[in-house]
Short mmCIF file of N, CA and C in Angstrom, two decimals:
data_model
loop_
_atom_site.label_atom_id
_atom_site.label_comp_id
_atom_site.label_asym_id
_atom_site.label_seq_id
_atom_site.Cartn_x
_atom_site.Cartn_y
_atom_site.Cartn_z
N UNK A 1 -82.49 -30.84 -34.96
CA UNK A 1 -81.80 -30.43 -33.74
C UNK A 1 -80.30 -30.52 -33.97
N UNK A 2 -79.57 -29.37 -33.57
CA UNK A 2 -78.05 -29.32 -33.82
C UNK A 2 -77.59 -30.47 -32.57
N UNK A 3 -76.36 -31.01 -33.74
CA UNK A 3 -76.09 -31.96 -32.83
C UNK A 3 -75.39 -31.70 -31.18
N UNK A 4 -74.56 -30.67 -31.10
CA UNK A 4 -73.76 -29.81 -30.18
C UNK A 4 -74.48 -28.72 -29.90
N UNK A 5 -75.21 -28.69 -28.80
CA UNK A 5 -75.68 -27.93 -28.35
C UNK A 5 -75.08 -27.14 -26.95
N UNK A 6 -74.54 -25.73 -26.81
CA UNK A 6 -74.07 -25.20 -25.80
C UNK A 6 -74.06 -23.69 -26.10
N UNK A 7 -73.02 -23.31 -25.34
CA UNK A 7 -73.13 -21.65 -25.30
C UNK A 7 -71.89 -21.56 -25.70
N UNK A 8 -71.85 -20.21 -26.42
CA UNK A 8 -70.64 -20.18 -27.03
C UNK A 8 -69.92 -18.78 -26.80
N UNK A 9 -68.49 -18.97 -26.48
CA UNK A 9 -67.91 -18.47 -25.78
C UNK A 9 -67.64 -16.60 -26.42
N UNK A 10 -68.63 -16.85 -27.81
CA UNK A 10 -68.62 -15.24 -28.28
C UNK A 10 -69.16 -14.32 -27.51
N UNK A 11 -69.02 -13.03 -27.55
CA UNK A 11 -69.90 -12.01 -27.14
C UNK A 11 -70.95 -12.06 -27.40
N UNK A 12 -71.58 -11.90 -26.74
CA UNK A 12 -73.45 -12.05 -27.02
C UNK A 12 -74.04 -10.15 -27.10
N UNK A 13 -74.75 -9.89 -28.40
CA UNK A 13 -75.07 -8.98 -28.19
C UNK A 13 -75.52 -7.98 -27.02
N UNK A 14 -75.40 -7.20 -26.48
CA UNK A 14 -76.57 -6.57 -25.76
C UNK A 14 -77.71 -6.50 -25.86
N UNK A 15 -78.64 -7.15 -24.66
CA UNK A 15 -80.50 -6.64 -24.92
C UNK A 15 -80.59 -5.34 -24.98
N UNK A 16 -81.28 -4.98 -25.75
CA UNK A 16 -82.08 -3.60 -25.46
C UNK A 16 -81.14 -2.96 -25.10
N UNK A 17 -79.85 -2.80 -24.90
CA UNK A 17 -79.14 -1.69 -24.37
C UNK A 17 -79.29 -0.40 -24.76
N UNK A 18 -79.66 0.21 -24.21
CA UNK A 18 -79.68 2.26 -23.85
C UNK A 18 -78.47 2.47 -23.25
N UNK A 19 -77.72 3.02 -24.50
CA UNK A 19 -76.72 3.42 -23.97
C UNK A 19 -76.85 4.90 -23.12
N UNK A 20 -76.39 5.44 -21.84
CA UNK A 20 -76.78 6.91 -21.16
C UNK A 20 -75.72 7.47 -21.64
N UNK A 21 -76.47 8.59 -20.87
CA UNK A 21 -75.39 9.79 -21.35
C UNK A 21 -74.36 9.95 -20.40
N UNK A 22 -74.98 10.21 -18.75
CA UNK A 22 -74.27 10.22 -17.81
C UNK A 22 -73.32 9.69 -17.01
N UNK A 23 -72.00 10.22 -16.56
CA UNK A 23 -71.52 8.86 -16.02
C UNK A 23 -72.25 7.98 -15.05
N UNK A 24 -73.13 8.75 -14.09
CA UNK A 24 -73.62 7.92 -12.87
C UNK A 24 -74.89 7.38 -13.42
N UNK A 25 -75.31 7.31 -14.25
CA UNK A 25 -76.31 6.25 -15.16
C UNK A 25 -75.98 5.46 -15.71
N UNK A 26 -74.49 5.57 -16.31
CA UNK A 26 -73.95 4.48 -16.70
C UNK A 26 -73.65 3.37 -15.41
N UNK A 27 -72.86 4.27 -14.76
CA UNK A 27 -72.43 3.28 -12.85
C UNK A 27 -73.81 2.50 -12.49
N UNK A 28 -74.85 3.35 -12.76
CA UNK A 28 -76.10 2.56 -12.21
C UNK A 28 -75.88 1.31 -12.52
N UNK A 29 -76.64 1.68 -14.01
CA UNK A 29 -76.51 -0.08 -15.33
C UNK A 29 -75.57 -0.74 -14.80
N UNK A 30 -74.23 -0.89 -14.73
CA UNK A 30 -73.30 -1.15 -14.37
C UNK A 30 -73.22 -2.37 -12.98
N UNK A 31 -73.89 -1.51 -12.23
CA UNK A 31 -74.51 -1.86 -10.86
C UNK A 31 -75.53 -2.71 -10.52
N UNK A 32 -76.53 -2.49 -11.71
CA UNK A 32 -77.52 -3.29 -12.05
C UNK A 32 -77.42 -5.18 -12.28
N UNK A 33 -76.05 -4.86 -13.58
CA UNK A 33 -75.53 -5.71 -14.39
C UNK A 33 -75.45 -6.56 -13.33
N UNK A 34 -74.62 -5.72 -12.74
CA UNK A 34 -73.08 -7.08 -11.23
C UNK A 34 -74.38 -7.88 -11.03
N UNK A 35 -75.22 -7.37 -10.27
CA UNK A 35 -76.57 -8.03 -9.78
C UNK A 35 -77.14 -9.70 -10.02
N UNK A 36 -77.31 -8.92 -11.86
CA UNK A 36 -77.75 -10.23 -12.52
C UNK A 36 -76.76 -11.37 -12.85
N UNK A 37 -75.44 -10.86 -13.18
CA UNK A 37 -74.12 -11.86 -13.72
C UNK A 37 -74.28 -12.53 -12.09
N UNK A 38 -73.84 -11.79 -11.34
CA UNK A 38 -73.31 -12.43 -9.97
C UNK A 38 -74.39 -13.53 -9.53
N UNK A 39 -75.71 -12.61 -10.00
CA UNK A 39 -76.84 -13.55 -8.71
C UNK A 39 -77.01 -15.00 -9.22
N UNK A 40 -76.01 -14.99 -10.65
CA UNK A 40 -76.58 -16.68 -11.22
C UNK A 40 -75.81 -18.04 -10.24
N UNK A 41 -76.90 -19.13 -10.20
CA UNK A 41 -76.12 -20.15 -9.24
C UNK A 41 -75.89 -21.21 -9.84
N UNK A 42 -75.85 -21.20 -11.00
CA UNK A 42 -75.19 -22.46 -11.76
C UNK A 42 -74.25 -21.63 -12.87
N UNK A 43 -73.48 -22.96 -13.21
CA UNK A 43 -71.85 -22.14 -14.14
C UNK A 43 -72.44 -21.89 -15.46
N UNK A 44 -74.01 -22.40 -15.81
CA UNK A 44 -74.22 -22.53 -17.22
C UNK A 44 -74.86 -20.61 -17.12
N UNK A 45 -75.82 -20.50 -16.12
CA UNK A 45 -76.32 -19.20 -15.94
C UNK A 45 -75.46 -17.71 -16.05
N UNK A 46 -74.16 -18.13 -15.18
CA UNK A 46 -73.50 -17.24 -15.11
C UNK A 46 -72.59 -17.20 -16.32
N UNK A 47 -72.14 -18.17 -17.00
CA UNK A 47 -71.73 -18.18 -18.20
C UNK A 47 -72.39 -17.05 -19.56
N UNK A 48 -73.61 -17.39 -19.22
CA UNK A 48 -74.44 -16.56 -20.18
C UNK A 48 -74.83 -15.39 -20.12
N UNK A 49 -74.67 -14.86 -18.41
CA UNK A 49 -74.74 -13.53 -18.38
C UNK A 49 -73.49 -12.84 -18.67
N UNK A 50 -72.15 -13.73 -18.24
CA UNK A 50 -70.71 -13.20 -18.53
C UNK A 50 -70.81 -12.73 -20.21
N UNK A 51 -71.20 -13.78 -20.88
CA UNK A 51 -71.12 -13.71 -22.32
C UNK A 51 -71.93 -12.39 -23.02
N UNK A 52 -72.95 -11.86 -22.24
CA UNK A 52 -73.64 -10.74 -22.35
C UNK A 52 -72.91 -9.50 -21.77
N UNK A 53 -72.56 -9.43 -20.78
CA UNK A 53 -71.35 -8.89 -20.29
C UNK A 53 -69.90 -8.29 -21.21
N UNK A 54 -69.83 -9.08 -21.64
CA UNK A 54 -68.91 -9.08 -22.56
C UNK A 54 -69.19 -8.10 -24.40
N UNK A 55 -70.06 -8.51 -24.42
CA UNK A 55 -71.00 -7.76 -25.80
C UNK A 55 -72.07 -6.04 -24.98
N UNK A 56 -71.78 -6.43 -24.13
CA UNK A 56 -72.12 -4.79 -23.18
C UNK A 56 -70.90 -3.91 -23.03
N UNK A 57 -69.18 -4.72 -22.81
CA UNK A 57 -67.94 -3.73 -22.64
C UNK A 57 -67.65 -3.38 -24.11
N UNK A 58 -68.20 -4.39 -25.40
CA UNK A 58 -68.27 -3.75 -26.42
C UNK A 58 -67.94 -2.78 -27.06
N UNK A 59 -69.80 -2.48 -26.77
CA UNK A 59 -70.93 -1.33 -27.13
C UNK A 59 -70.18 -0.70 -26.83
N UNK A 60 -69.98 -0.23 -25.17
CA UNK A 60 -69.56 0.68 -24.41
C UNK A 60 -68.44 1.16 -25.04
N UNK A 61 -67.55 0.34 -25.48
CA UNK A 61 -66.22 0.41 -26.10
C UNK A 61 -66.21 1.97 -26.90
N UNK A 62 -67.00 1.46 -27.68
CA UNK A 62 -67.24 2.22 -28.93
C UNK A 62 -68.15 3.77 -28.99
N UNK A 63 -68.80 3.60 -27.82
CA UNK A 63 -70.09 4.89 -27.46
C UNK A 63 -68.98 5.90 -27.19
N UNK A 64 -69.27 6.79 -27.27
CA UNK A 64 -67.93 8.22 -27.20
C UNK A 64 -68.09 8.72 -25.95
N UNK A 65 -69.54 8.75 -25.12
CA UNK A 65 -69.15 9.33 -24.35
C UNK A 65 -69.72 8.23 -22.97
N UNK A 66 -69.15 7.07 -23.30
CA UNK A 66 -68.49 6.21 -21.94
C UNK A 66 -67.88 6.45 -20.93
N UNK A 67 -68.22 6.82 -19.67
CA UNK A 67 -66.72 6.98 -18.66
C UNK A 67 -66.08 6.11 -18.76
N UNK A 68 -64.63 6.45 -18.24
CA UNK A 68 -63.68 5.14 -17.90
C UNK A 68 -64.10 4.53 -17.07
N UNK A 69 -64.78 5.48 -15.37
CA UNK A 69 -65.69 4.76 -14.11
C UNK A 69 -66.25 3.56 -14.80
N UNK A 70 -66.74 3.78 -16.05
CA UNK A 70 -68.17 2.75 -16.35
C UNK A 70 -67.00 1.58 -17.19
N UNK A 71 -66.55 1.90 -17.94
CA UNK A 71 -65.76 0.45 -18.49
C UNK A 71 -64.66 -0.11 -17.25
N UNK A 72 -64.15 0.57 -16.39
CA UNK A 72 -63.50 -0.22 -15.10
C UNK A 72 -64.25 -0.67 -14.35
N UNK A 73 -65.62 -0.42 -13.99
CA UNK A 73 -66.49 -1.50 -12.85
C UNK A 73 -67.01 -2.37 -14.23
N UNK A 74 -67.07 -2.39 -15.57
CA UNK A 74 -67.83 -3.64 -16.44
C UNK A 74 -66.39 -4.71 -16.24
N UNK A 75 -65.08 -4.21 -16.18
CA UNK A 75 -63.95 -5.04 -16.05
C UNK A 75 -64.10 -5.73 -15.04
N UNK A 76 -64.31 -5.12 -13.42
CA UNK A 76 -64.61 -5.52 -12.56
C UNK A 76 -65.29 -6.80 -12.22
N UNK A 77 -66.24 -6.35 -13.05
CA UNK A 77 -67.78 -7.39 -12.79
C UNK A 77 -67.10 -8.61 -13.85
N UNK A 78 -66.50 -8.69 -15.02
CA UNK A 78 -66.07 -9.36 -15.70
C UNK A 78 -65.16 -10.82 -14.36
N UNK A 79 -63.62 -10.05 -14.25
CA UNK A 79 -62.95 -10.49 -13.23
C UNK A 79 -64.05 -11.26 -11.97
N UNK A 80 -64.88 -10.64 -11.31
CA UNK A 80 -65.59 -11.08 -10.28
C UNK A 80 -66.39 -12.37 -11.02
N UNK A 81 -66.91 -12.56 -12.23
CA UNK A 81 -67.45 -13.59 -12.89
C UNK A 81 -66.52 -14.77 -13.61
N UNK A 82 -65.42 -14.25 -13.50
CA UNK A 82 -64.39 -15.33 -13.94
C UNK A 82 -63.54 -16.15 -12.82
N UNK A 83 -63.68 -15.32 -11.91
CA UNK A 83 -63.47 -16.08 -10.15
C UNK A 83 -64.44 -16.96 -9.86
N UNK A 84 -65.24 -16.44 -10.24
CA UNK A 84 -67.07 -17.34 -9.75
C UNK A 84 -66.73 -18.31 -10.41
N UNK A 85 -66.72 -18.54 -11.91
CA UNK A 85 -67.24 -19.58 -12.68
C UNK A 85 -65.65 -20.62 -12.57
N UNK A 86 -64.72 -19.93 -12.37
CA UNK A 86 -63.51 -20.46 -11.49
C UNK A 86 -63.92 -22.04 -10.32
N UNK A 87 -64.02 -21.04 -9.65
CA UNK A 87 -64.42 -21.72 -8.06
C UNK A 87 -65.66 -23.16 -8.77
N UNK A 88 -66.47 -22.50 -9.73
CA UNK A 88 -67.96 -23.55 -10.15
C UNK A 88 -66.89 -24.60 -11.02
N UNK A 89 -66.07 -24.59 -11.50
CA UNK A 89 -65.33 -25.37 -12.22
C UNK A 89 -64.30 -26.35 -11.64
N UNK A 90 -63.60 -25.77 -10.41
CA UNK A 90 -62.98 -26.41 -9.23
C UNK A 90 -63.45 -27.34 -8.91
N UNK A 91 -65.09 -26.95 -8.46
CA UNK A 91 -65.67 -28.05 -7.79
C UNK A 91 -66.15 -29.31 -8.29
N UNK A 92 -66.38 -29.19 -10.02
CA UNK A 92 -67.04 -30.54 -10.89
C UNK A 92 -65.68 -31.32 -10.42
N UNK A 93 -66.51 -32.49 -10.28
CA UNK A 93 -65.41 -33.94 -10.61
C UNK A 93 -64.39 -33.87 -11.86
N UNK A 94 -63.49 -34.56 -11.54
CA UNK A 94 -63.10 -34.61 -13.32
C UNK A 94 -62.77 -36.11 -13.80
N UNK A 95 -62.45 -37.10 -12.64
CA UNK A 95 -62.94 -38.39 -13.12
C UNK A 95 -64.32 -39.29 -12.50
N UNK A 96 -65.00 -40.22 -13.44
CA UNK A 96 -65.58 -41.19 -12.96
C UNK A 96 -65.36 -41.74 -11.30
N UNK A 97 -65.91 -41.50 -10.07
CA UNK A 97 -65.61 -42.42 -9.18
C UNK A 97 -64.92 -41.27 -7.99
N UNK A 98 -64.23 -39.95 -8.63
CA UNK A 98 -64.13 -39.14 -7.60
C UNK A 98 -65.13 -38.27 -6.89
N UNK A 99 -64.30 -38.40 -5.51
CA UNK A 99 -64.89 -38.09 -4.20
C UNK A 99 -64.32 -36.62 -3.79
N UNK A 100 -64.88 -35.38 -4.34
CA UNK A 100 -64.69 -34.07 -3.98
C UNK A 100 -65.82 -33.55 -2.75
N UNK A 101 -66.74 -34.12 -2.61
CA UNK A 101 -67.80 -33.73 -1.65
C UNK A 101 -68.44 -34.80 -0.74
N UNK A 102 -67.83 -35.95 -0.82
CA UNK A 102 -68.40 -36.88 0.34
C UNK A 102 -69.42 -37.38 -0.77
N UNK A 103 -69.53 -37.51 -2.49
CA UNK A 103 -70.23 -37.75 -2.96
C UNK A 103 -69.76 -38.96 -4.06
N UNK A 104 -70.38 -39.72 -4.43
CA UNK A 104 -69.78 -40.22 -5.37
C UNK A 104 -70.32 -40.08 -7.03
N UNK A 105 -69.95 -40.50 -7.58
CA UNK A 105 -70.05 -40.63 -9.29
C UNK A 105 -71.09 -41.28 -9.42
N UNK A 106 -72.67 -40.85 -9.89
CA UNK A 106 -73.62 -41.97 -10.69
C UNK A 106 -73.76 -41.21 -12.26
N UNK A 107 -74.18 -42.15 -12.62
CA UNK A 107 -74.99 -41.32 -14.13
C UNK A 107 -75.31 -40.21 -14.22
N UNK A 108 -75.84 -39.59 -13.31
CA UNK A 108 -76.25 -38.38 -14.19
C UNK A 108 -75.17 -36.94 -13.60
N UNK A 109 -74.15 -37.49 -12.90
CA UNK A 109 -73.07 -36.50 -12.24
C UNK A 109 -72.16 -36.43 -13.70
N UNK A 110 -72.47 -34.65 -14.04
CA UNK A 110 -71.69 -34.07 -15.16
C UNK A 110 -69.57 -34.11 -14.97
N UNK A 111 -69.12 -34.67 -15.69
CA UNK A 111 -67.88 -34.43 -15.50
C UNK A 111 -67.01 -33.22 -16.04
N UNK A 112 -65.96 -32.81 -15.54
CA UNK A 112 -65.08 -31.77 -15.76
C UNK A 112 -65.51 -31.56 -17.41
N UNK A 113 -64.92 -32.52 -18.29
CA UNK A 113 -64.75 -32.12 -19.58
C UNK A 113 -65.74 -32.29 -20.57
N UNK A 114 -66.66 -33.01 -19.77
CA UNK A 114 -68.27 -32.76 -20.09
C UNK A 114 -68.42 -31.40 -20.53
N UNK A 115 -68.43 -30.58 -19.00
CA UNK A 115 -69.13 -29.25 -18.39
C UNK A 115 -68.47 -28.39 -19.83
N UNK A 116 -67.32 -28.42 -19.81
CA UNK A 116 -66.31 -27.66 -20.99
C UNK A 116 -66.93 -27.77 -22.25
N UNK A 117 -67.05 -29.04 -22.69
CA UNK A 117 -67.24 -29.21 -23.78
C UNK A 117 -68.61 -28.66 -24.26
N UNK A 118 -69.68 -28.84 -23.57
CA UNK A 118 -71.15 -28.61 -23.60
C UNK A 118 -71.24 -27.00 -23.44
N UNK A 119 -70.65 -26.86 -22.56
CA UNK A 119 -70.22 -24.79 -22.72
C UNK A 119 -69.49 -23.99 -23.34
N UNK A 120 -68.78 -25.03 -24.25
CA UNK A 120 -67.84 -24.72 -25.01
C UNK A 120 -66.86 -23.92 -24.65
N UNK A 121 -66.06 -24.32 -23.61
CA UNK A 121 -64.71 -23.39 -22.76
C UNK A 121 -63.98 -24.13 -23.26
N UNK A 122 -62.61 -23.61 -23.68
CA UNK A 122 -61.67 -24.19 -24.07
C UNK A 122 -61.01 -24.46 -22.67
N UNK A 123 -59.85 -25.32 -22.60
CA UNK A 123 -59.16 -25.60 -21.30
C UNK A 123 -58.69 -24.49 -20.88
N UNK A 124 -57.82 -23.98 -21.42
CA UNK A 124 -56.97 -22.41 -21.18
C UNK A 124 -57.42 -21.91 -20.44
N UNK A 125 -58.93 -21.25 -20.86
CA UNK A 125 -59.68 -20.37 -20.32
C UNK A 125 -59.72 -20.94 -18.99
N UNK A 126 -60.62 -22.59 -18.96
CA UNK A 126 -60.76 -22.87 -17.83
C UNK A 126 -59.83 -22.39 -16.65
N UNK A 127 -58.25 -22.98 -16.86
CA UNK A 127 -57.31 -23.10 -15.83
C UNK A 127 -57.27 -21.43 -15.56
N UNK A 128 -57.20 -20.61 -16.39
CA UNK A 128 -57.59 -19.31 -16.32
C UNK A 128 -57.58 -18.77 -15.16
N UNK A 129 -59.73 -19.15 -15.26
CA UNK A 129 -60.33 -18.83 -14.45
C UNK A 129 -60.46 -19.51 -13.47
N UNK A 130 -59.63 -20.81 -13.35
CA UNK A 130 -59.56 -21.70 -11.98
C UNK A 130 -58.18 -21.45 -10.77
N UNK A 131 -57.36 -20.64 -11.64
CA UNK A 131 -56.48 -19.56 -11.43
C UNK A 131 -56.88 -18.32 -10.64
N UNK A 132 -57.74 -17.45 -11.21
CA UNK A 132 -58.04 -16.45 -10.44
C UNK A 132 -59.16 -16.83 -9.45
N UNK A 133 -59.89 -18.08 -9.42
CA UNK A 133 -60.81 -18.18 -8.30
C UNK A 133 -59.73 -18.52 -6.72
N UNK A 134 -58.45 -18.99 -7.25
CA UNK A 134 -57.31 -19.09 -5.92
C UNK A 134 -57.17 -18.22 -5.52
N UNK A 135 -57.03 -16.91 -6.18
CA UNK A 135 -56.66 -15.53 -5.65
C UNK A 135 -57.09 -15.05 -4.48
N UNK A 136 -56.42 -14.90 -3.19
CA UNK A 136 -57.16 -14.47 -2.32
C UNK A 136 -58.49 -13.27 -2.28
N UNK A 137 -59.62 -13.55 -1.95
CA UNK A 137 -60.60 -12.66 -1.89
C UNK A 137 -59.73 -11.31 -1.61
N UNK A 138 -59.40 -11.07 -0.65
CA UNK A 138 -58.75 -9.82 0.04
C UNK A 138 -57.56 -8.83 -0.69
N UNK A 139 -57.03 -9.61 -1.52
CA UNK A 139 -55.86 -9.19 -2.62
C UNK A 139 -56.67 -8.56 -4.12
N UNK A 140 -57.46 -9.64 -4.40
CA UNK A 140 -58.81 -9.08 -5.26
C UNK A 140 -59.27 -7.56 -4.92
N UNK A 141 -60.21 -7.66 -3.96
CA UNK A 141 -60.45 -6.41 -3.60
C UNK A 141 -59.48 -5.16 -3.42
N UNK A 142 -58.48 -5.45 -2.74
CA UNK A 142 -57.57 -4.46 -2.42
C UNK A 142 -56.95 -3.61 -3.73
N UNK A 143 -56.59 -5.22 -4.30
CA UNK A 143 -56.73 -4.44 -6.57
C UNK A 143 -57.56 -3.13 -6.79
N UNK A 144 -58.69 -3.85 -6.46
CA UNK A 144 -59.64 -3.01 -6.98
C UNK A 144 -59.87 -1.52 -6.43
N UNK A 145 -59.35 -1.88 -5.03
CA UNK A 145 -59.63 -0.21 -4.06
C UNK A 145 -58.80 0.52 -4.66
N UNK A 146 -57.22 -0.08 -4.36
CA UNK A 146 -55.89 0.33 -5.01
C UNK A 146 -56.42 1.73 -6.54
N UNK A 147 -56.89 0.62 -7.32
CA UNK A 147 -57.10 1.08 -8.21
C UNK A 147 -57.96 2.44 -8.67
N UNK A 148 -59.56 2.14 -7.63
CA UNK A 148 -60.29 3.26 -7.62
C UNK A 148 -59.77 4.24 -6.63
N UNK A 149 -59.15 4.06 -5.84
CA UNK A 149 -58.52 5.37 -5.10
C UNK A 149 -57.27 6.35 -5.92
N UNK A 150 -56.40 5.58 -6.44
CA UNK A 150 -55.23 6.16 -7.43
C UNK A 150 -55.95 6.57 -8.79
N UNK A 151 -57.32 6.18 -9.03
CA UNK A 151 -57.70 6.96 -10.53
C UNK A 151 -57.03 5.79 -11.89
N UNK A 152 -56.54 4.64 -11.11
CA UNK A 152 -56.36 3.65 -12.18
C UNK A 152 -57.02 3.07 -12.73
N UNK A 153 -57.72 3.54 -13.81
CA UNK A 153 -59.70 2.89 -14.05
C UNK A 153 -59.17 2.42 -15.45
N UNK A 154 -57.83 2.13 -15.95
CA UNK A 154 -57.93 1.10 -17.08
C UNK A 154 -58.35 -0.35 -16.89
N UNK A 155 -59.17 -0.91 -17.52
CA UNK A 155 -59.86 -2.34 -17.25
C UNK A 155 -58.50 -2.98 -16.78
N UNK A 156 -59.42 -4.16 -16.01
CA UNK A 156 -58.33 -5.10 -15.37
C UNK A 156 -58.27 -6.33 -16.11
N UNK A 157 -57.07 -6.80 -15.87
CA UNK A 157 -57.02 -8.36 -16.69
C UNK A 157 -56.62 -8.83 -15.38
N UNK A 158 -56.88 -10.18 -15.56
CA UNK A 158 -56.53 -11.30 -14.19
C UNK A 158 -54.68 -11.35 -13.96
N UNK A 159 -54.15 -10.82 -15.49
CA UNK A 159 -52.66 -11.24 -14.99
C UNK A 159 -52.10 -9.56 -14.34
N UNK A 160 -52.90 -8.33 -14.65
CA UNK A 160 -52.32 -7.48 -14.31
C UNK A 160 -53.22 -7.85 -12.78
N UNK A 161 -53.67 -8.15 -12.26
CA UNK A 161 -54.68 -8.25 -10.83
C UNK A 161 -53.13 -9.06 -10.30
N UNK A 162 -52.31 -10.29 -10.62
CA UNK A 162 -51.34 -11.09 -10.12
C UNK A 162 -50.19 -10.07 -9.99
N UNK A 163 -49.86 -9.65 -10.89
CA UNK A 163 -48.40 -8.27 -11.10
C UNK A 163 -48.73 -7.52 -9.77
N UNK A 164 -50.25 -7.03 -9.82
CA UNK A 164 -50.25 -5.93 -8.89
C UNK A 164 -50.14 -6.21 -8.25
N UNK A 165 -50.83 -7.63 -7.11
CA UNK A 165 -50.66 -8.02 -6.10
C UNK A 165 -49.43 -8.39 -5.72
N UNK A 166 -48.65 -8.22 -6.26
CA UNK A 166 -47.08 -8.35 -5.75
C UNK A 166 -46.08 -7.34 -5.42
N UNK A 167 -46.88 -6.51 -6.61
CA UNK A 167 -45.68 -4.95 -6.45
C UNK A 167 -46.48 -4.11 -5.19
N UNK A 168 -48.07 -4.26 -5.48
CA UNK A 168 -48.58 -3.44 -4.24
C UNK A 168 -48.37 -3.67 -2.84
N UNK A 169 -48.60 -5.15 -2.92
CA UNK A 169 -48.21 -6.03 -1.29
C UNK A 169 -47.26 -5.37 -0.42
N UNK A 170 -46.04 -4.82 -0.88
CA UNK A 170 -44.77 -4.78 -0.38
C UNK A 170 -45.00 -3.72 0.58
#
């Protein structure tokens, strides 16, 4: 048995991926995806679908006849999973004895740098994504409308989501 056992923060191949031909078959998959990344309720679950996620914008990368539609909602769903696992990271304790939920510290309550270490997130990432889970919901979205209404379907990064929300706000 390896001594370090976790998930690792590479791209994880794609299952079975069929890549389509169409754009709105691709949007489907796409649609499909959000489903499964989103519907996970622990940070280890959603971690692993992100990481699949990630080895799916790939593929896509590389397939020639990808829409942009289809690699800007896999960005999407990316961003929406790095808010999530954000917010799931907020909430672990990070010392012995703290009180974030009216709860206290026994044995088997995982700590902050536990959770990291065993999932293998570097800190960075963490504060990252503990960063964009602050982002107002409503500024998030509005990114995103912003974006699909103007035809701005280059993938999003979390720091161009902060830029925009400032220049667009006004």
């Amino acid at each position: 048995m390896k001594e370090e056992e976790g998930l690792s923060l590479e791209p994880l191949p794609p299952d079975a991926l069929a890549l389509v031909e169409s754009p709105e078959a691709q949007l489907a998959k796409v649609a499909a995806i959000r489903e499964v990344v989103l519907g996970q309720s622990d940070l280890q679950g959603t971690y692993r679908e992100y990481a699949k996620l990630a080895g799916l914008e790939e593929a896509l990368r590389h397939y020639k006849d990808t829409s942009t539609a289809s690699l800007f909602e896999v960005s999407v769903v990316q961003r929406e999973a790095e808010r999530k696992m954000g917010q799931m990271l907020r909430d672990i304790p990070r010392h012995p004895g703290a009180r974030r939920d009216l709860t206290s510290y026994t044995d088997h309550t995982r700590l902050y740098e536990d959770v990291l270490k065993e999932l293998r997130i570097n800190r960075a990432t963490a504060n990252i994504w503990q960063w964009a889970a602050q982002l107002p919901e409503e500024m998030f979205r509005g990114q995103v409308e912003y974006r699909r209404n103007h035809l701005e379907l280059r993938p999003i990064s979390l720091k161009s989501l902060a830029f925009d929300g400032q220049t667009h706000a006004r």
